[in-house]
XYZ file of C-alpha atoms in Angstrom:
620
model
C 36.746 -61.027 218.078
C 35.762 -59.256 221.439
C 35.244 -55.301 221.346
C 34.933 -54.783 224.833
C 32.263 -52.139 223.713
C 30.447 -52.701 227.095
C 33.189 -52.560 229.438
C 33.115 -48.681 230.171
C 29.013 -49.249 231.077
C 29.744 -52.347 233.402
C 32.674 -50.080 235.411
C 30.253 -46.893 235.879
C 27.124 -48.610 236.295
C 27.954 -51.298 239.006
C 29.862 -48.729 240.850
C 26.231 -46.908 242.213
C 25.397 -46.678 246.132
C 21.644 -47.046 247.445
C 20.075 -46.638 250.565
C 18.605 -49.493 250.619
C 18.791 -53.217 248.861
C 16.966 -53.945 245.816
C 13.715 -55.604 245.462
C 15.008 -58.037 242.841
C 11.977 -60.475 243.122
C 9.415 -57.418 242.660
C 7.270 -58.160 245.713
C 7.282 -54.344 246.667
C 6.401 -52.956 243.314
C 3.500 -51.152 242.106
C 3.020 -51.819 238.834
C -0.032 -50.400 236.965
C 1.152 -52.949 234.070
C 2.025 -56.264 235.591
C 0.789 -58.068 238.938
C 4.719 -59.182 239.604
C 3.934 -61.180 242.831
C 0.884 -62.626 241.382
C 3.151 -63.578 237.656
C 6.176 -64.447 239.616
C 4.300 -66.883 241.571
C 2.422 -68.424 238.453
C 6.208 -68.970 237.162
C 7.601 -70.164 240.059
C 4.227 -73.159 240.282
C 5.026 -74.294 236.346
C 8.639 -74.118 236.733
C 8.411 -76.576 239.776
C 5.748 -78.553 238.321
C 7.661 -79.080 235.154
C 4.741 -80.111 233.355
C 5.727 -78.265 229.895
C 8.356 -75.725 228.585
C 7.571 -72.473 230.615
C 7.657 -70.587 226.966
C 4.382 -73.200 225.987
C 2.103 -71.837 229.068
C -0.323 -69.933 227.512
C -0.515 -67.409 231.163
C 3.171 -66.589 230.936
C 2.553 -65.969 226.740
C -0.031 -63.929 226.816
C 1.651 -61.751 229.101
C 4.798 -61.587 227.956
C 3.166 -61.135 224.295
C 0.857 -58.174 225.653
C 4.415 -55.433 225.599
C 6.785 -57.607 223.743
C 6.390 -55.549 220.257
C 6.451 -52.434 222.357
C 9.930 -51.232 223.281
C 9.123 -48.483 225.452
C 6.530 -50.640 227.337
C 9.442 -53.136 227.747
C 11.683 -50.792 229.402
C 9.107 -49.105 232.349
C 8.809 -53.194 232.853
C 13.099 -53.659 233.177
C 12.438 -50.315 235.415
C 10.033 -51.713 237.847
C 11.291 -55.470 237.789
C 14.427 -56.092 235.987
C 14.359 -60.137 236.438
C 10.782 -60.554 235.596
C 11.387 -58.019 232.283
C 13.892 -61.157 231.852
C 11.457 -63.479 232.461
C 8.791 -61.948 229.949
C 11.214 -61.681 226.947
C 12.406 -65.663 227.744
C 9.316 -66.612 227.637
C 8.634 -64.132 224.359
C 11.531 -65.346 222.529
C 11.133 -69.483 223.394
C 7.608 -69.158 221.812
C 8.540 -67.231 219.151
C 11.287 -69.472 217.918
C 9.481 -72.386 218.545
C 6.257 -70.882 216.520
C 8.355 -68.535 213.897
C 11.808 -69.497 214.104
C 12.465 -73.004 212.690
C 13.714 -72.119 209.755
C 15.136 -67.643 210.226
C 16.617 -65.890 213.138
C 14.854 -62.865 211.717
C 11.466 -63.170 213.615
C 13.038 -63.574 216.540
C 15.748 -60.915 216.305
C 13.990 -58.143 218.372
C 13.292 -59.547 221.122
C 16.397 -61.991 221.474
C 18.637 -58.898 220.782
C 16.711 -56.856 223.424
C 16.795 -60.407 225.945
C 20.652 -60.570 225.169
C 20.956 -56.684 226.179
C 18.836 -57.149 229.244
C 20.656 -60.005 230.661
C 24.177 -59.506 230.049
C 24.782 -55.374 228.902
C 22.599 -54.099 231.919
C 23.306 -53.941 235.871
C 22.560 -57.301 236.452
C 24.532 -60.028 238.001
C 25.048 -63.191 236.499
C 25.058 -64.323 239.994
C 21.411 -62.661 240.657
C 19.820 -64.058 237.375
C 21.246 -67.882 238.443
C 19.896 -67.261 242.097
C 16.414 -65.323 241.605
C 13.730 -67.009 242.728
C 12.616 -65.889 239.436
C 12.373 -68.903 237.204
C 14.722 -67.507 234.676
C 17.364 -70.629 234.744
C 14.381 -73.029 233.890
C 13.310 -70.841 231.141
C 16.586 -71.159 229.313
C 15.714 -75.158 228.205
C 15.060 -74.567 224.974
C 17.142 -77.241 223.449
C 14.427 -77.796 220.277
C 17.022 -75.109 218.657
C 19.333 -78.107 218.175
C 16.921 -79.624 216.331
C 16.310 -76.707 213.999
C 19.604 -77.252 212.736
C 18.596 -81.283 211.653
C 17.460 -78.465 208.587
C 19.389 -78.099 205.678
C 17.403 -75.436 204.298
C 17.423 -73.250 207.767
C 19.677 -70.658 208.843
C 20.547 -72.442 212.076
C 21.693 -75.221 210.212
C 24.067 -73.366 208.041
C 25.269 -71.382 212.212
C 25.231 -75.085 213.780
C 27.922 -76.091 211.088
C 29.948 -73.157 210.489
C 33.358 -74.195 210.951
C 34.423 -70.829 211.937
C 32.101 -71.386 215.192
C 32.883 -74.539 215.798
C 36.920 -73.868 215.879
C 37.243 -76.464 213.311
C 40.991 -77.212 213.322
C 41.875 -75.047 216.080
C 43.389 -75.835 219.148
C 44.998 -74.391 222.374
C 48.520 -75.668 222.371
C 47.721 -79.404 222.519
C 44.006 -79.392 223.019
C 41.605 -79.480 220.159
C 39.000 -77.019 220.672
C 36.558 -80.369 218.611
C 37.337 -82.333 221.695
C 36.035 -79.761 224.476
C 32.875 -79.650 222.309
C 32.225 -83.390 222.143
C 33.024 -83.736 225.939
C 30.736 -81.019 226.639
C 27.854 -82.734 224.175
C 28.746 -86.327 225.848
C 27.784 -84.640 229.307
C 24.434 -82.633 228.578
C 23.320 -85.781 226.641
C 24.041 -88.062 229.692
C 22.538 -85.622 232.082
C 25.779 -85.408 233.932
C 27.559 -82.353 235.310
C 29.608 -80.887 232.443
C 33.070 -80.400 234.643
C 33.377 -83.980 236.144
C 33.456 -84.403 232.103
C 35.900 -81.618 230.798
C 37.972 -81.509 234.270
C 41.146 -82.642 232.077
C 40.821 -80.410 228.862
C 39.896 -77.222 231.039
C 42.564 -77.947 233.972
C 45.279 -78.583 231.267
C 48.242 -76.190 231.180
C 47.750 -74.898 227.837
C 44.145 -74.107 229.033
C 45.443 -72.411 232.097
C 48.110 -70.495 230.503
C 45.410 -68.621 228.391
C 43.113 -68.270 231.550
C 45.515 -66.659 233.366
C 46.916 -63.981 230.130
C 42.752 -63.847 229.769
C 42.305 -62.664 233.837
C 45.998 -60.710 233.726
C 45.115 -58.483 229.849
C 41.517 -58.929 229.712
C 41.293 -56.072 227.062
C 43.827 -57.249 224.820
C 43.196 -60.764 224.873
C 41.833 -62.633 221.753
C 40.591 -65.946 221.505
C 40.854 -67.910 218.390
C 37.944 -70.344 219.276
C 35.499 -67.456 220.719
C 32.992 -69.869 221.117
C 34.888 -72.168 222.843
C 36.311 -69.680 225.097
C 32.972 -68.465 226.229
C 32.132 -71.921 227.344
C 35.366 -72.498 229.055
C 34.785 -69.200 230.926
C 31.422 -70.697 231.895
C 32.762 -73.779 232.642
C 35.395 -71.909 235.367
C 33.061 -69.887 236.737
C 31.061 -73.233 237.365
C 34.055 -74.269 239.403
C 34.475 -71.337 241.447
C 30.953 -69.884 242.009
C 31.247 -73.622 244.117
C 34.793 -73.715 245.806
C 36.062 -70.642 245.206
C 33.678 -67.976 245.750
C 36.012 -64.782 245.723
C 37.448 -65.572 242.135
C 34.169 -66.157 240.469
C 33.550 -62.829 240.660
C 36.565 -61.738 238.244
C 35.410 -64.684 236.204
C 31.722 -63.096 235.826
C 33.451 -59.613 235.141
C 35.397 -61.048 232.032
C 32.062 -62.941 230.713
C 29.931 -60.152 230.922
C 32.036 -58.576 228.544
C 31.646 -61.953 225.824
C 28.308 -62.950 226.856
C 27.295 -58.777 225.930
C 28.797 -59.490 222.830
C 27.045 -62.580 221.640
C 23.819 -62.790 219.429
C 20.704 -64.509 220.504
C 21.316 -67.529 218.365
C 25.153 -67.757 219.355
C 23.358 -67.844 223.197
C 20.535 -70.263 222.979
C 21.557 -71.843 219.325
C 25.204 -72.331 219.763
C 26.476 -76.041 219.836
C 28.862 -74.613 222.500
C 25.579 -75.433 224.121
C 26.092 -72.022 226.217
C 22.804 -71.475 227.790
C 22.796 -74.993 229.376
C 26.157 -73.985 230.520
C 25.441 -70.787 232.230
C 22.441 -72.723 234.091
C 25.272 -75.200 235.699
C 27.549 -72.324 236.903
C 25.160 -72.310 240.144
C 23.147 -75.222 241.234
C 22.057 -73.891 244.152
C 18.592 -73.843 244.823
C 16.488 -70.692 243.672
C 17.172 -68.165 246.591
C 15.022 -64.945 248.229
C 16.718 -62.239 247.888
C 14.989 -60.371 250.879
C 17.034 -59.654 253.413
C 14.739 -58.708 256.028
C 17.198 -55.976 257.564
C 17.040 -52.675 255.811
C 20.365 -51.649 253.899
C 20.629 -48.795 255.828
C 20.699 -50.939 258.880
C 23.276 -52.982 257.616
C 25.677 -50.922 255.337
C 26.290 -47.874 257.082
C 26.989 -47.376 261.431
C 23.853 -46.152 262.744
C 23.805 -42.917 264.005
C 21.410 -43.417 267.530
C 21.259 -42.046 270.956
C 21.025 -45.588 272.331
C 19.811 -49.061 271.135
C 16.405 -48.131 272.634
C 15.446 -45.541 269.994
C 15.885 -48.723 267.328
C 12.825 -50.062 268.455
C 10.337 -47.473 267.252
C 12.373 -46.825 263.862
C 14.093 -49.902 262.144
C 13.231 -52.599 260.395
C 11.261 -55.534 262.632
C 14.107 -57.905 262.408
C 16.763 -55.190 263.842
C 14.210 -54.000 266.096
C 13.899 -56.999 267.053
C 18.129 -57.518 267.670
C 18.026 -54.274 269.358
C 15.420 -55.353 272.059
C 17.167 -58.866 272.341
C 20.567 -56.929 273.242
C 18.459 -55.171 276.131
C 17.488 -57.874 277.396
C 19.039 -61.542 277.648
C 21.198 -61.694 274.314
C 23.856 -59.696 275.138
C 26.371 -59.925 278.029
C 29.109 -57.561 279.385
C 32.571 -59.189 279.827
C 36.223 -57.426 280.230
C 38.621 -57.645 277.530
C 42.051 -55.719 278.562
C 40.389 -54.102 281.201
C 37.655 -52.727 278.450
C 34.310 -53.545 279.356
C 32.180 -54.957 276.047
C 29.230 -56.720 274.807
C 29.124 -60.238 273.792
C 26.873 -62.809 271.898
C 26.238 -66.231 270.619
C 24.479 -65.981 267.762
C 23.407 -69.282 265.855
C 20.830 -69.270 262.432
C 19.230 -72.323 261.791
C 15.762 -73.622 259.950
C 14.437 -76.571 258.515
C 12.615 -79.738 260.311
C 15.509 -81.847 260.291
C 17.245 -79.396 262.452
C 14.614 -78.374 264.476
C 13.760 -81.049 266.601
C 17.570 -81.017 267.740
C 17.462 -77.290 268.477
C 15.626 -77.297 271.778
C 18.739 -79.591 273.069
C 21.458 -77.095 271.531
C 20.001 -74.659 273.343
C 19.722 -76.174 276.985
C 23.351 -77.444 276.516
C 24.348 -73.725 276.141
C 22.188 -72.974 279.429
C 23.778 -75.848 281.205
C 26.982 -74.084 281.197
C 25.799 -70.809 282.112
C 25.996 -69.160 278.454
C 22.274 -67.265 278.178
C 23.459 -65.064 275.674
C 23.152 -67.253 272.597
C 20.454 -65.516 269.915
C 18.346 -67.860 267.767
C 17.727 -66.834 264.318
C 15.268 -68.295 262.192
C 11.983 -68.760 260.612
C 8.522 -69.139 262.029
C 8.735 -72.695 263.054
C 12.333 -72.091 264.565
C 11.055 -69.164 266.815
C 8.182 -71.382 267.758
C 10.691 -74.180 269.091
C 12.934 -72.008 270.428
C 10.335 -70.041 272.524
C 8.953 -73.100 273.785
C 12.570 -72.887 276.076
C 12.661 -71.225 279.260
C 14.973 -68.041 278.743
C 16.139 -68.749 275.686
C 16.664 -65.527 273.284
C 14.487 -65.810 269.750
C 14.614 -64.137 267.099
C 12.449 -64.268 263.823
C 14.239 -63.526 260.558
C 12.086 -65.156 258.087
C 13.864 -65.497 254.829
C 16.033 -68.350 254.462
C 18.978 -67.113 252.592
C 22.590 -67.721 253.493
C 24.110 -64.422 252.962
C 22.580 -64.137 256.733
C 25.787 -65.762 257.972
C 26.989 -62.116 257.637
C 23.555 -60.291 257.787
C 23.430 -61.255 261.718
C 27.152 -60.414 263.019
C 26.623 -57.216 260.871
C 23.843 -56.536 262.380
C 25.032 -56.898 266.088
C 27.965 -55.087 265.343
C 26.393 -52.035 264.310
C 24.648 -52.346 267.419
C 27.528 -52.212 269.449
C 28.077 -55.672 270.355
C 30.812 -58.417 269.636
C 29.380 -61.571 268.055
C 30.448 -64.943 268.057
C 28.564 -66.676 264.998
C 28.024 -70.712 265.319
C 27.331 -73.284 263.018
C 24.098 -75.675 264.198
C 26.562 -78.880 263.826
C 28.526 -78.166 266.705
C 28.893 -78.993 270.724
C 29.737 -76.404 273.192
C 32.056 -78.518 276.309
C 32.679 -75.619 277.997
C 31.426 -71.974 278.176
C 33.749 -70.315 275.514
C 33.958 -67.115 276.841
C 37.041 -67.175 279.338
C 38.878 -68.920 276.859
C 37.954 -66.058 274.259
C 38.845 -63.271 276.545
C 42.096 -65.568 276.899
C 42.827 -65.753 273.088
C 42.037 -61.815 272.919
C 44.713 -61.106 275.124
C 47.404 -62.973 274.306
C 48.005 -60.978 271.399
C 50.260 -57.793 271.287
C 47.626 -56.315 268.890
C 44.021 -57.696 269.549
C 42.339 -59.413 267.008
C 39.080 -58.073 265.571
C 37.962 -61.267 263.882
C 38.752 -65.054 264.927
C 37.691 -67.643 262.833
C 38.239 -71.324 263.035
C 40.453 -73.529 261.184
C 41.137 -76.769 259.906
C 43.085 -79.713 261.087
C 45.926 -80.602 258.367
C 46.358 -77.634 256.436
C 46.000 -73.995 256.043
C 42.448 -73.721 255.479
C 39.837 -71.848 257.811
C 36.267 -72.286 258.244
C 34.019 -70.563 259.001
C 32.104 -73.032 261.312
C 33.288 -70.917 264.438
C 33.575 -67.171 263.713
C 34.099 -64.053 266.488
C 33.708 -60.866 265.277
C 34.863 -57.633 267.599
C 32.661 -55.004 266.723
C 34.830 -52.351 265.451
C 34.864 -49.803 262.247
C 37.524 -51.076 260.127
C 35.929 -54.959 260.912
C 32.170 -53.740 260.075
C 33.981 -51.960 256.928
C 35.169 -55.219 255.976
C 32.162 -57.077 256.384
C 30.548 -54.712 254.438
C 31.446 -55.853 250.397
C 30.151 -59.009 251.075
C 26.440 -57.663 250.769
C 27.984 -54.960 248.152
C 29.098 -57.907 245.978
C 26.367 -60.330 246.886
C 23.217 -57.179 246.467
C 25.375 -54.782 243.626
C 27.504 -57.373 242.724
C 30.343 -55.351 242.271
C 33.079 -57.273 241.089
C 35.791 -54.465 242.747
C 35.468 -51.956 245.717
C 37.856 -49.178 246.104
C 40.733 -49.316 248.355
C 38.622 -47.334 251.251
C 36.397 -50.391 251.262
C 38.644 -52.877 251.968
C 40.699 -52.089 255.112
C 43.134 -54.238 256.720
C 42.029 -56.115 259.692
C 43.485 -57.617 262.657
C 42.775 -61.253 262.349
C 43.628 -64.504 263.953
C 42.706 -68.863 263.654
C 40.688 -70.195 266.907
C 43.216 -73.408 267.839
C 42.396 -76.136 265.584
C 44.284 -78.846 267.039
C 42.053 -79.109 270.254
C 40.190 -75.989 271.568
C 38.012 -75.472 268.603
C 38.363 -78.415 267.080
C 36.234 -80.567 264.372
C 35.959 -84.206 263.675
C 37.749 -86.266 260.804
C 35.450 -86.288 258.137
C 37.867 -84.827 256.152
C 41.387 -85.633 255.446
C 43.015 -82.799 256.864
C 40.470 -83.138 259.884
C 40.269 -83.914 263.332
C 41.595 -83.338 266.762
C 44.737 -83.996 269.064
C 45.303 -83.774 272.584
C 43.016 -84.150 275.961
C 39.304 -84.240 275.097
C 39.008 -82.108 278.583
C 40.335 -79.252 276.522
C 37.815 -79.080 274.064
C 35.838 -75.953 274.318
C 33.771 -76.306 270.838
C 33.871 -79.082 268.782
C 32.255 -79.242 265.120
C 30.829 -82.069 263.795
C 30.617 -81.782 260.469
C 26.982 -82.429 259.921
C 27.001 -82.047 256.149
C 23.363 -82.082 255.541
C 22.835 -78.128 254.837
C 24.128 -79.187 251.521
C 20.395 -81.170 251.039
C 18.720 -77.702 251.666
C 21.322 -75.164 249.771
C 22.505 -77.494 246.601
C 20.293 -78.631 244.122
C 21.718 -81.780 243.493
C 22.016 -85.266 245.340
C 24.074 -85.606 248.274
C 25.736 -88.516 250.093
C 26.198 -87.508 253.723
C 28.158 -90.035 255.378
C 27.340 -90.016 258.802
C 23.515 -88.692 259.558
C 23.712 -89.471 263.548
C 25.873 -87.306 264.461
C 23.121 -84.523 265.937
C 21.847 -88.192 267.656
C 24.987 -88.423 269.059
C 25.439 -85.314 270.625
C 22.437 -83.994 271.412
C 19.346 -86.780 271.572
C 19.026 -86.780 275.697
C 16.044 -89.644 275.929
C 16.540 -93.176 275.468
C 13.350 -94.115 276.991
C 14.296 -95.087 280.114
C 15.645 -93.379 283.278
C 17.123 -89.840 282.580
C 20.596 -90.341 284.463
C 20.780 -93.719 282.302
C 20.314 -91.543 278.781
C 23.108 -88.918 280.265
C 25.376 -91.485 280.670
C 24.823 -93.315 277.481
C 24.814 -89.864 275.514
C 28.270 -89.271 277.080
C 29.600 -92.447 276.321
C 28.798 -92.324 272.809
C 30.031 -88.713 272.748
C 33.139 -90.200 274.036
C 33.479 -93.250 271.550
C 32.879 -90.580 268.523
C 35.728 -88.407 270.089
C 38.122 -91.118 270.628
C 37.110 -92.086 266.156
C 38.124 -89.195 265.910
C 41.247 -88.052 267.484
C 44.549 -87.966 265.837
C 47.088 -87.797 268.147
C 48.851 -86.534 271.100
C 49.397 -82.859 269.676
C 48.581 -81.732 266.189
C 51.515 -81.332 264.329
C 52.922 -78.290 262.263
C 51.684 -78.516 258.908
C 53.289 -76.546 255.097
C 50.382 -77.948 253.544
C 48.248 -75.038 251.646
C 44.822 -74.487 251.322
C 43.330 -76.223 248.501
C 39.795 -76.254 247.252
C 38.381 -80.326 247.148
C 37.768 -81.327 243.647
C 34.396 -82.387 243.012
C 35.514 -86.142 242.924
C 36.532 -86.018 246.461
C 32.824 -85.450 246.967
C 29.531 -87.788 246.711
C 27.641 -85.376 244.239
C 24.933 -86.243 240.958
C 23.087 -83.547 240.017
C 18.985 -83.739 239.995
C 17.217 -84.795 236.972
C 16.951 -82.127 234.601
C 13.852 -83.126 232.343
C 14.761 -83.140 228.335
C 18.220 -82.506 228.378
C 18.915 -86.025 227.933
C 16.732 -86.038 224.638
C 20.034 -83.785 222.896
C 21.038 -85.287 219.767
C 23.928 -83.188 218.031
C 22.705 -81.564 213.869
């Protein structure tokens, strides 16, 4: 039975406010106890090498053992570097269980209890645990514990074979919990993502009814099969993480209550494989939790007399952005008689994309669009800087949240921002069409976003942000969720905004890579075309991705063919026309009542990157 004794702690601690982003990676911590940067680099190198379990690496084990028996020292370390401390406790627990915990929980109980507290009872989000540079997920791998259960003289055997914990004979309506456990084991043994095996179970109407009761009545809901229910919520969280991220935070808040009540042996040693399931909630690669921008530059309006003054008292990237606004990075435009500043911005890195960056920039310049800001790492900056009149900004951290930091920084400078994906092609200057679109509404939209051709979905490949107080406040919760990770915010932090969808039929259309995408009408009316490259998944997701068409950039941006320039340009235009014809869905976009649904895993060709060891698991 879940007691929810930690709910007050979560509610109060998640509501705190700070002036800057948390240094989760501990890059700026000045500690007298641990060299956090060195420890993190060693841990990452060992995890990437994957030659042995992390809790058997001598340097890591010795560092952990220096502090694990001193609660005061551990608290000091946690105050300095929460994630680094959690990682050290994982190492200490793994080493303890391997060497002294074969028969009894007791030798490792103090370390395990402290680890569970720091992971699930303190103000550390599950999302941060799973995406941090610290190899916390890799340190979860303690598969040897399941082998302990084969010894009938051990506590592990008694626990793992307890009918209550296995939920023997228990069911949720017509679905027996033991079936779910069998499906989880089958998936893990075969090194498959668990969701694919348990899809029918967790989406069964009897389970869905329980989920509804859980989310609507969290404090009164009592699951019959406690560990099976935690497993179900972990699997549900993994689905929403990748497909409905807004909903994910509802599951995280519920999960933290359950996980806070688990013992370390239930989490690491249960036959429900909870630590394995938590690792599958997120299949993203480890993320650097650095923003480059300072928190004050994003989370509140800067109180300045002029943009120029920011160059003297701001982060390097914010200062550079301000300088770009003063230069060619922003241009004046008029909407309903009001003079405003507008910039187009793209964020890109990676060798596969940089080869096309010169042609991308030059295409915008050919349309007289010079107010294009290109954000990216050092390599991006170098390629961009070689292009005459290009506006280049060095943003070294590779973080998907820059999709929101960039427009928010620009809006805080008083600039309207049109944020572009890299896998797009502009057929004409978007500014006149944008002005016409904004002026066509009785209430001018603050936010415009591209839409789906065949259903009610939206797509942030193209997103226009008009700098208004309400839109700035609306965007800021994205950072609160990602950085502070509060699952809710006060009403004042979620203002209503006026927004609309850019024409998905032809003006701001897409290739027909999906059942619900494509375009219709006259190609001369296309303003910006999104050709759905898809290989961003290779860079961000720890899965093997089958990208169906890797020639898209070559079609649109290859301006050379080994012949005369005009011959090559004619060839390129011919290939573009051929592509457009192949992706055209008729003369007009018909009205559709089709709702927006998340794509099921079955419609995406995904396979998990092999994970050493899991295939060896066997049940006690």
